[in-house]
PDB file of C-alpha atoms in Angstrom:
ATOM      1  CA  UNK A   1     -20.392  -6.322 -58.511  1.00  0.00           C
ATOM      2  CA  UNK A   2     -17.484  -8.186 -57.707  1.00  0.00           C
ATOM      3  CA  UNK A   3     -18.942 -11.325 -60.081  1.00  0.00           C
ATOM      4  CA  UNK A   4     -18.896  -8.915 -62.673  1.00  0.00           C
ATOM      5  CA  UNK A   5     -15.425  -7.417 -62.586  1.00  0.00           C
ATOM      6  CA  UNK A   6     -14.210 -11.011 -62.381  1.00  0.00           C
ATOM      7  CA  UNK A   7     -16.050 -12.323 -65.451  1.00  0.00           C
ATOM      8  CA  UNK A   8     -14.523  -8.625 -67.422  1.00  0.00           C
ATOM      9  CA  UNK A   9     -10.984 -10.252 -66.043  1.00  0.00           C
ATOM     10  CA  UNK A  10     -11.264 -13.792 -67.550  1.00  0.00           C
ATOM     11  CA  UNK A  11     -12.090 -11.993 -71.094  1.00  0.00           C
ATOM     12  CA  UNK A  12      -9.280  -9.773 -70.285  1.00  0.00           C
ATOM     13  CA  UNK A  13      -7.041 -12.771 -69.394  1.00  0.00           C
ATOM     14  CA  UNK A  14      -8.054 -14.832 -72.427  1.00  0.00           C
ATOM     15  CA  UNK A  15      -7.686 -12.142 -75.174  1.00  0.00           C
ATOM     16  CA  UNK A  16      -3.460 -11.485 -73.447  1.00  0.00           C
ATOM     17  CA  UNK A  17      -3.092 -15.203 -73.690  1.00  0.00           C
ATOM     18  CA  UNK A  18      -5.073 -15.619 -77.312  1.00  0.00           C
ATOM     19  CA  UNK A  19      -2.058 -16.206 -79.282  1.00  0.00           C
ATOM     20  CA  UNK A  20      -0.252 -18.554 -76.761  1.00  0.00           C
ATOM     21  CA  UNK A  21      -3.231 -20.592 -76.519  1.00  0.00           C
ATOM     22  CA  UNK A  22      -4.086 -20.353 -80.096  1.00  0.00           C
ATOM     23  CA  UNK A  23      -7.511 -19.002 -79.486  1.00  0.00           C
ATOM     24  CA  UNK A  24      -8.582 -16.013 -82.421  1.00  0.00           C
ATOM     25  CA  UNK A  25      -8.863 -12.856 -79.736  1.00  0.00           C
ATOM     26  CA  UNK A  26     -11.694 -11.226 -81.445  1.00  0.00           C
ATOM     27  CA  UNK A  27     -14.191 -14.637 -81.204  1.00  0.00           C
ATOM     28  CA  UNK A  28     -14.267 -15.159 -77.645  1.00  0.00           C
ATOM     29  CA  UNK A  29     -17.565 -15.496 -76.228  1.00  0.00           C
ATOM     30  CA  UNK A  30     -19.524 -16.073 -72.627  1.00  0.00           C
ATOM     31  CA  UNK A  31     -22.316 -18.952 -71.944  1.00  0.00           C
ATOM     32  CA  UNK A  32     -24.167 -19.225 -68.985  1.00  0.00           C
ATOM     33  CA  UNK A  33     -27.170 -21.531 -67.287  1.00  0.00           C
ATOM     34  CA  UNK A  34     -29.972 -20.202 -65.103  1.00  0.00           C
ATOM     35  CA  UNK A  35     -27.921 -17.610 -62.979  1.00  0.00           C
ATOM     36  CA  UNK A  36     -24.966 -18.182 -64.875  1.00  0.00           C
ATOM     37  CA  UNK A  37     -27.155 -17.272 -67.826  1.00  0.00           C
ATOM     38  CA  UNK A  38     -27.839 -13.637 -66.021  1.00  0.00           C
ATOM     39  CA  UNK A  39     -23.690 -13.074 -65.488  1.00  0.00           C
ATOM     40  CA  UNK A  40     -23.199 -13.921 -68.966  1.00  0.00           C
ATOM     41  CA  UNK A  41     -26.067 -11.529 -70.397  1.00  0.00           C
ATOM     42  CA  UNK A  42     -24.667  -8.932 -67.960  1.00  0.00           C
ATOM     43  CA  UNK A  43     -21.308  -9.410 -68.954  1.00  0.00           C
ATOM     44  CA  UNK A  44     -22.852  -9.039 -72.527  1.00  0.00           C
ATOM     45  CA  UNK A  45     -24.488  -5.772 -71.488  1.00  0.00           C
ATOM     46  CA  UNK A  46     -22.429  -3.797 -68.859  1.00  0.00           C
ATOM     47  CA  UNK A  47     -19.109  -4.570 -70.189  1.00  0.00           C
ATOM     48  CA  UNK A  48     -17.451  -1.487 -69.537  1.00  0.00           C
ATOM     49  CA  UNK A  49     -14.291  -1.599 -72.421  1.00  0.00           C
ATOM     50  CA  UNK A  50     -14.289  -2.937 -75.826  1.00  0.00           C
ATOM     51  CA  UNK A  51     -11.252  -4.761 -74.400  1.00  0.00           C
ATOM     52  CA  UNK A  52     -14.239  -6.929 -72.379  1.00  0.00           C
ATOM     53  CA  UNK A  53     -17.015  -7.028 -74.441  1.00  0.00           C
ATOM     54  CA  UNK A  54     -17.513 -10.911 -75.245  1.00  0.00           C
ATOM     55  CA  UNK A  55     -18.130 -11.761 -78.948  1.00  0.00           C
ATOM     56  CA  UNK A  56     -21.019 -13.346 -78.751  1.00  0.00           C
ATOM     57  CA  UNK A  57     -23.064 -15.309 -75.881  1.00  0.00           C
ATOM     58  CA  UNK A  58     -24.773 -18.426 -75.230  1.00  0.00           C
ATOM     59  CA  UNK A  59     -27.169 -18.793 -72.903  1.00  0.00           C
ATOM     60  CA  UNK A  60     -29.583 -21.677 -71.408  1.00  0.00           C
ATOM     61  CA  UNK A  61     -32.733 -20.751 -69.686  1.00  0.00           C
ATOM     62  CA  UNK A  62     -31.333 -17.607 -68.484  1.00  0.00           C
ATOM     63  CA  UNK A  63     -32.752 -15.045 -65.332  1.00  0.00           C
ATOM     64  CA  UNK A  64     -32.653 -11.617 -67.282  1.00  0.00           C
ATOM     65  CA  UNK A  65     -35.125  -9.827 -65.494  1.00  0.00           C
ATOM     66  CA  UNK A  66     -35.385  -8.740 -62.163  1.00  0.00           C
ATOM     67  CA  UNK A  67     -39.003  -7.815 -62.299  1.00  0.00           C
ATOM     68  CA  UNK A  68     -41.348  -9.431 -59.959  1.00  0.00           C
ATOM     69  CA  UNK A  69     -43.322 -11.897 -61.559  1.00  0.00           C
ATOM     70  CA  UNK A  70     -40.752 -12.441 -64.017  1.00  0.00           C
ATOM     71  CA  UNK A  71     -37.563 -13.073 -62.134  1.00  0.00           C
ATOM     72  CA  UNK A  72     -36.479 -15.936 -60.457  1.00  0.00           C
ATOM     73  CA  UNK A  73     -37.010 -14.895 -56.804  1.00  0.00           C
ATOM     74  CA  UNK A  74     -33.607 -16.855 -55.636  1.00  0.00           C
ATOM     75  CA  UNK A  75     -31.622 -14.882 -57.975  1.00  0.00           C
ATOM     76  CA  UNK A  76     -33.253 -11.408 -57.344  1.00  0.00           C
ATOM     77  CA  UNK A  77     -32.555 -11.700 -53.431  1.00  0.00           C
ATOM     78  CA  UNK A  78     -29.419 -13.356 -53.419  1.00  0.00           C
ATOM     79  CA  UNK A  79     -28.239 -10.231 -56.546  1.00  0.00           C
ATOM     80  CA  UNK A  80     -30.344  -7.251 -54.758  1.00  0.00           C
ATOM     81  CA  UNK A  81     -31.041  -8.091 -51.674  1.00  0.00           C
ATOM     82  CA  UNK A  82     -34.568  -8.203 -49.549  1.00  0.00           C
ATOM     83  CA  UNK A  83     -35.797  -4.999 -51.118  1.00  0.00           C
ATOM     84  CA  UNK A  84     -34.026  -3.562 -53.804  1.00  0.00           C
ATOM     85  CA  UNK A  85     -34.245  -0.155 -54.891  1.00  0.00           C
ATOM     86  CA  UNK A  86     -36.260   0.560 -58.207  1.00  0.00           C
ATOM     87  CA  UNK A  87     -32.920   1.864 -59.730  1.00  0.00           C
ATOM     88  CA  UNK A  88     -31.061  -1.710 -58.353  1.00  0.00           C
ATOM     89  CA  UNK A  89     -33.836  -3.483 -60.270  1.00  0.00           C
ATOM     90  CA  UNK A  90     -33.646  -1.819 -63.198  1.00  0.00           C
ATOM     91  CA  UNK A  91     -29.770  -1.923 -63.328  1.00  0.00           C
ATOM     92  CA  UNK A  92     -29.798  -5.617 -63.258  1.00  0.00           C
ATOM     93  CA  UNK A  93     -32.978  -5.723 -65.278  1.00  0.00           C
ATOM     94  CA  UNK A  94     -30.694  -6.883 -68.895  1.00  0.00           C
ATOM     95  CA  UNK A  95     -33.598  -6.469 -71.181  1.00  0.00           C
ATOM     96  CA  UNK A  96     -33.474  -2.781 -70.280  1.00  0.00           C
ATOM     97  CA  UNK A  97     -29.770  -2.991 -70.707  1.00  0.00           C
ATOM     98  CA  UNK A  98     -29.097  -3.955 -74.526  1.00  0.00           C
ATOM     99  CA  UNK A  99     -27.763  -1.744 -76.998  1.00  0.00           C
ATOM    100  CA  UNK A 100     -27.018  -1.605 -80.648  1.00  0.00           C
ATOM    101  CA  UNK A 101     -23.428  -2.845 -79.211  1.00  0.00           C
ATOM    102  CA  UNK A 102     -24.509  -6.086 -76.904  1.00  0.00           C
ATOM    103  CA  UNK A 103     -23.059  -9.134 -78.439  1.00  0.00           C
ATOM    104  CA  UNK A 104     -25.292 -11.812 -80.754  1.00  0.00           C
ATOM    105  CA  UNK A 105     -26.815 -14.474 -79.066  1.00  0.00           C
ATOM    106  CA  UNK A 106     -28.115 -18.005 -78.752  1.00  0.00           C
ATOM    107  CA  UNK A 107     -30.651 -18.742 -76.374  1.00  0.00           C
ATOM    108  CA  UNK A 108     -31.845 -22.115 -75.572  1.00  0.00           C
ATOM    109  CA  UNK A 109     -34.824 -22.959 -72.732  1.00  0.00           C
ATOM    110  CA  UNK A 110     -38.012 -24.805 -72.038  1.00  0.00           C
ATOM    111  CA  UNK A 111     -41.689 -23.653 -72.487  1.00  0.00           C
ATOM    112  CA  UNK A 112     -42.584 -25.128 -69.170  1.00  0.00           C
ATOM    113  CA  UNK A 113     -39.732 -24.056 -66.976  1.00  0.00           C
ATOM    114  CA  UNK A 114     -40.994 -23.669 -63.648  1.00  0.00           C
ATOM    115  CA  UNK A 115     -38.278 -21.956 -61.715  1.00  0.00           C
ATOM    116  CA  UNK A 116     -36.999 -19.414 -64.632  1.00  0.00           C
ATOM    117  CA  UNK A 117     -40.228 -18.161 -66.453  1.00  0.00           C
ATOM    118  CA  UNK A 118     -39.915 -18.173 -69.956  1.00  0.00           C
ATOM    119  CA  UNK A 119     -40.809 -14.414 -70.146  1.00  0.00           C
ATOM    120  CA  UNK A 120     -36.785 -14.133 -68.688  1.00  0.00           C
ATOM    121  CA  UNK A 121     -35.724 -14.996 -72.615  1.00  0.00           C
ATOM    122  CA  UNK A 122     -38.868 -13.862 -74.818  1.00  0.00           C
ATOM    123  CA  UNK A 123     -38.003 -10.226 -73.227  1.00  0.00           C
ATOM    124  CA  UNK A 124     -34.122 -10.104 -73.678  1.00  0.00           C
ATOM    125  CA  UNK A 125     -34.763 -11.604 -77.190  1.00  0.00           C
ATOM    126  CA  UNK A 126     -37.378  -8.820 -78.191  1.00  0.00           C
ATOM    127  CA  UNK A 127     -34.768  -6.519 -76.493  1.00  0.00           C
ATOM    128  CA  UNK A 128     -32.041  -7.867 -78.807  1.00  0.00           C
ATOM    129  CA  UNK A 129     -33.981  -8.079 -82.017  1.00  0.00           C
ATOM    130  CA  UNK A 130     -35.209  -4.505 -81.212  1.00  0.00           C
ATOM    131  CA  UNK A 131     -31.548  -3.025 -81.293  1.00  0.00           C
ATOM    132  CA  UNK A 132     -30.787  -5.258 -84.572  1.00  0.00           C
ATOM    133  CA  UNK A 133     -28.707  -7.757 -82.735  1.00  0.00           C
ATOM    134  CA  UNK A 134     -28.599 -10.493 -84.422  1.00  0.00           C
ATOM    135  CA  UNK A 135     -30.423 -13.259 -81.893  1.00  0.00           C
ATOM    136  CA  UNK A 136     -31.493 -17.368 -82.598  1.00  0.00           C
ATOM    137  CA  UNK A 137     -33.710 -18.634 -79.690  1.00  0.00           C
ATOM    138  CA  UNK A 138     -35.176 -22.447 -79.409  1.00  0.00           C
ATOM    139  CA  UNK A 139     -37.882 -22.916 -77.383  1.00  0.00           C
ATOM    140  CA  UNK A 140     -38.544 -26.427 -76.732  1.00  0.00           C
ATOM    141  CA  UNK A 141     -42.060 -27.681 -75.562  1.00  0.00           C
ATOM    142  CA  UNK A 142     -41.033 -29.861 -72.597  1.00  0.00           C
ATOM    143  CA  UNK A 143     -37.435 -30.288 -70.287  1.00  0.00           C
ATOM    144  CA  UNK A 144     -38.299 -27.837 -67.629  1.00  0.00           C
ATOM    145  CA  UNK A 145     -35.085 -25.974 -65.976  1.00  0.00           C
ATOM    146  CA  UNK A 146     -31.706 -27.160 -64.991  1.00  0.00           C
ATOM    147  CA  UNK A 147     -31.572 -29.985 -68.530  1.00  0.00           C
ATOM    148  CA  UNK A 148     -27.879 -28.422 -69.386  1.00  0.00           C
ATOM    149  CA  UNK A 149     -26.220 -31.014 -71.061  1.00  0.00           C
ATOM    150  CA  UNK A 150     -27.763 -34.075 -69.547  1.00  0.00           C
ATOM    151  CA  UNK A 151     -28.886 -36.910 -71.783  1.00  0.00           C
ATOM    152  CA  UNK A 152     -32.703 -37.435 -71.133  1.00  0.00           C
ATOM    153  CA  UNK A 153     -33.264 -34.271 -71.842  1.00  0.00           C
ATOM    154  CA  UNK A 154     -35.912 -34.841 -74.821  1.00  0.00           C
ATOM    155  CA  UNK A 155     -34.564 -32.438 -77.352  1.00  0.00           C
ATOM    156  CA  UNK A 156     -30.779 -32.533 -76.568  1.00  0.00           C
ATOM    157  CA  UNK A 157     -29.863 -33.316 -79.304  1.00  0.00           C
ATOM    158  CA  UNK A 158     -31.530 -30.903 -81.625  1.00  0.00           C
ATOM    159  CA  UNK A 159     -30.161 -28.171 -78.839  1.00  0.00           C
ATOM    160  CA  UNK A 160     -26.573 -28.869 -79.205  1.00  0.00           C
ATOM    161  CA  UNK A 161     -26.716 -29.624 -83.181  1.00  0.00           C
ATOM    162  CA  UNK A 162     -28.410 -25.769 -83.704  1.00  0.00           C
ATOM    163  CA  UNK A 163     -25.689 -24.917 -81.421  1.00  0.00           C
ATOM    164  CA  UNK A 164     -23.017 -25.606 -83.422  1.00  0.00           C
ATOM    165  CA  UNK A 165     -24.899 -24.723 -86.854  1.00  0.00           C
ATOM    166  CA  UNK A 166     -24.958 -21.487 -85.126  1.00  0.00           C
ATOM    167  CA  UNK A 167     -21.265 -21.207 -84.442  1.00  0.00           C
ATOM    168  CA  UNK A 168     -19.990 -23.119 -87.393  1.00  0.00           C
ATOM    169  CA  UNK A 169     -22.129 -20.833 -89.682  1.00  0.00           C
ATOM    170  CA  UNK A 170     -24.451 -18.454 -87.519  1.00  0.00           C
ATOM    171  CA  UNK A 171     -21.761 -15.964 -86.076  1.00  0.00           C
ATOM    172  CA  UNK A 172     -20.720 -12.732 -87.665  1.00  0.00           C
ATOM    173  CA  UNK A 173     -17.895 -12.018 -86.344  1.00  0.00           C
ATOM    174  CA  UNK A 174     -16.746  -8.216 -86.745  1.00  0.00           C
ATOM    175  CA  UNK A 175     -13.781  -6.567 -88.021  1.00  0.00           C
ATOM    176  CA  UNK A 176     -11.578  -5.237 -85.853  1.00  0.00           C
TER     177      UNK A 176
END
């Protein structure tokens, strides 16, 4: 898909420009929210070069699957359509996308998010942990979807402090 392509393009773009805008090429990395969270976890697994295969990825409460029952039904429609192919679903289903190769990951969400079922994270990060990626996930009790960055949500502050634990000290960053 055209999202896709242009999300391979900006890690393209930002790798040329690494040295002019004093960014280390081989630590650039993709976070995402909700849908966002399911362009950055494809980006993570259907890169198609080296060249745009992000470094690690962050994601909040993240659509992964495009199961039924799982899914988020907005997403699936508005990615595959009224009724997707079982090929279209399982191309877009990322837990049956990682590899040895997918990038680490941080995954942050709520255990009572209605709109993005929780199952959407606990099967990418079984997926992940399977293939010896290295994975942290936080799964707060309360906050339901759509907290981001917002300052009532309860636990915001433990969020964003693992956060940067994670990529102060967390990150393995590979030799290139």
């Amino acid at each position: 898909k055209k999202t896709l392509s242009d999300a391979e393009q900006a890690i393209r773009m930002i790798r040329q420009h690494a040295k002019e805008w004093g960014i280390n090429p081989n630590q650039v990395g993709v976070m995402g929210a909700s849908a966002g969270g399911h362009l950055a976890a494809s980006l993570s697994t259907l890169y198609s070069s080296d060249e745009t295969r992000p470094d690690f990825q962050i994601l909040l409460y993240p659509v992964i699957s495009m199961v039924p029952g799982i899914t988020h039904g907005g997403s699936r429609k508005n990615l595959l359509g009224d009724n997707p192919t079982k090929e279209l679903e399982d191309a877009y289903s990322l837990e049956r996308r990682v590899s040895p190769r997918s990038p680490q990951a941080f995954i942050v969400l709520s255990a009572d998010d209605g709109a993005v079922p929780p199952m959407n994270s606990i099967g990418y990060f079984l997926a992940l942990n399977q293939q010896k990626v290295p994975v942290s996930m936080h799964i707060y009790p309360i906050g339901g979807h759509g907290w981001g960055f917002r300052d009532n949500f309860t636990y915001k502050r433990q969020w964003t402090e693992e956060l940067e634990k994670w990529l102060r000290d967390g990150v393995k960053f590979e030799k290139k």
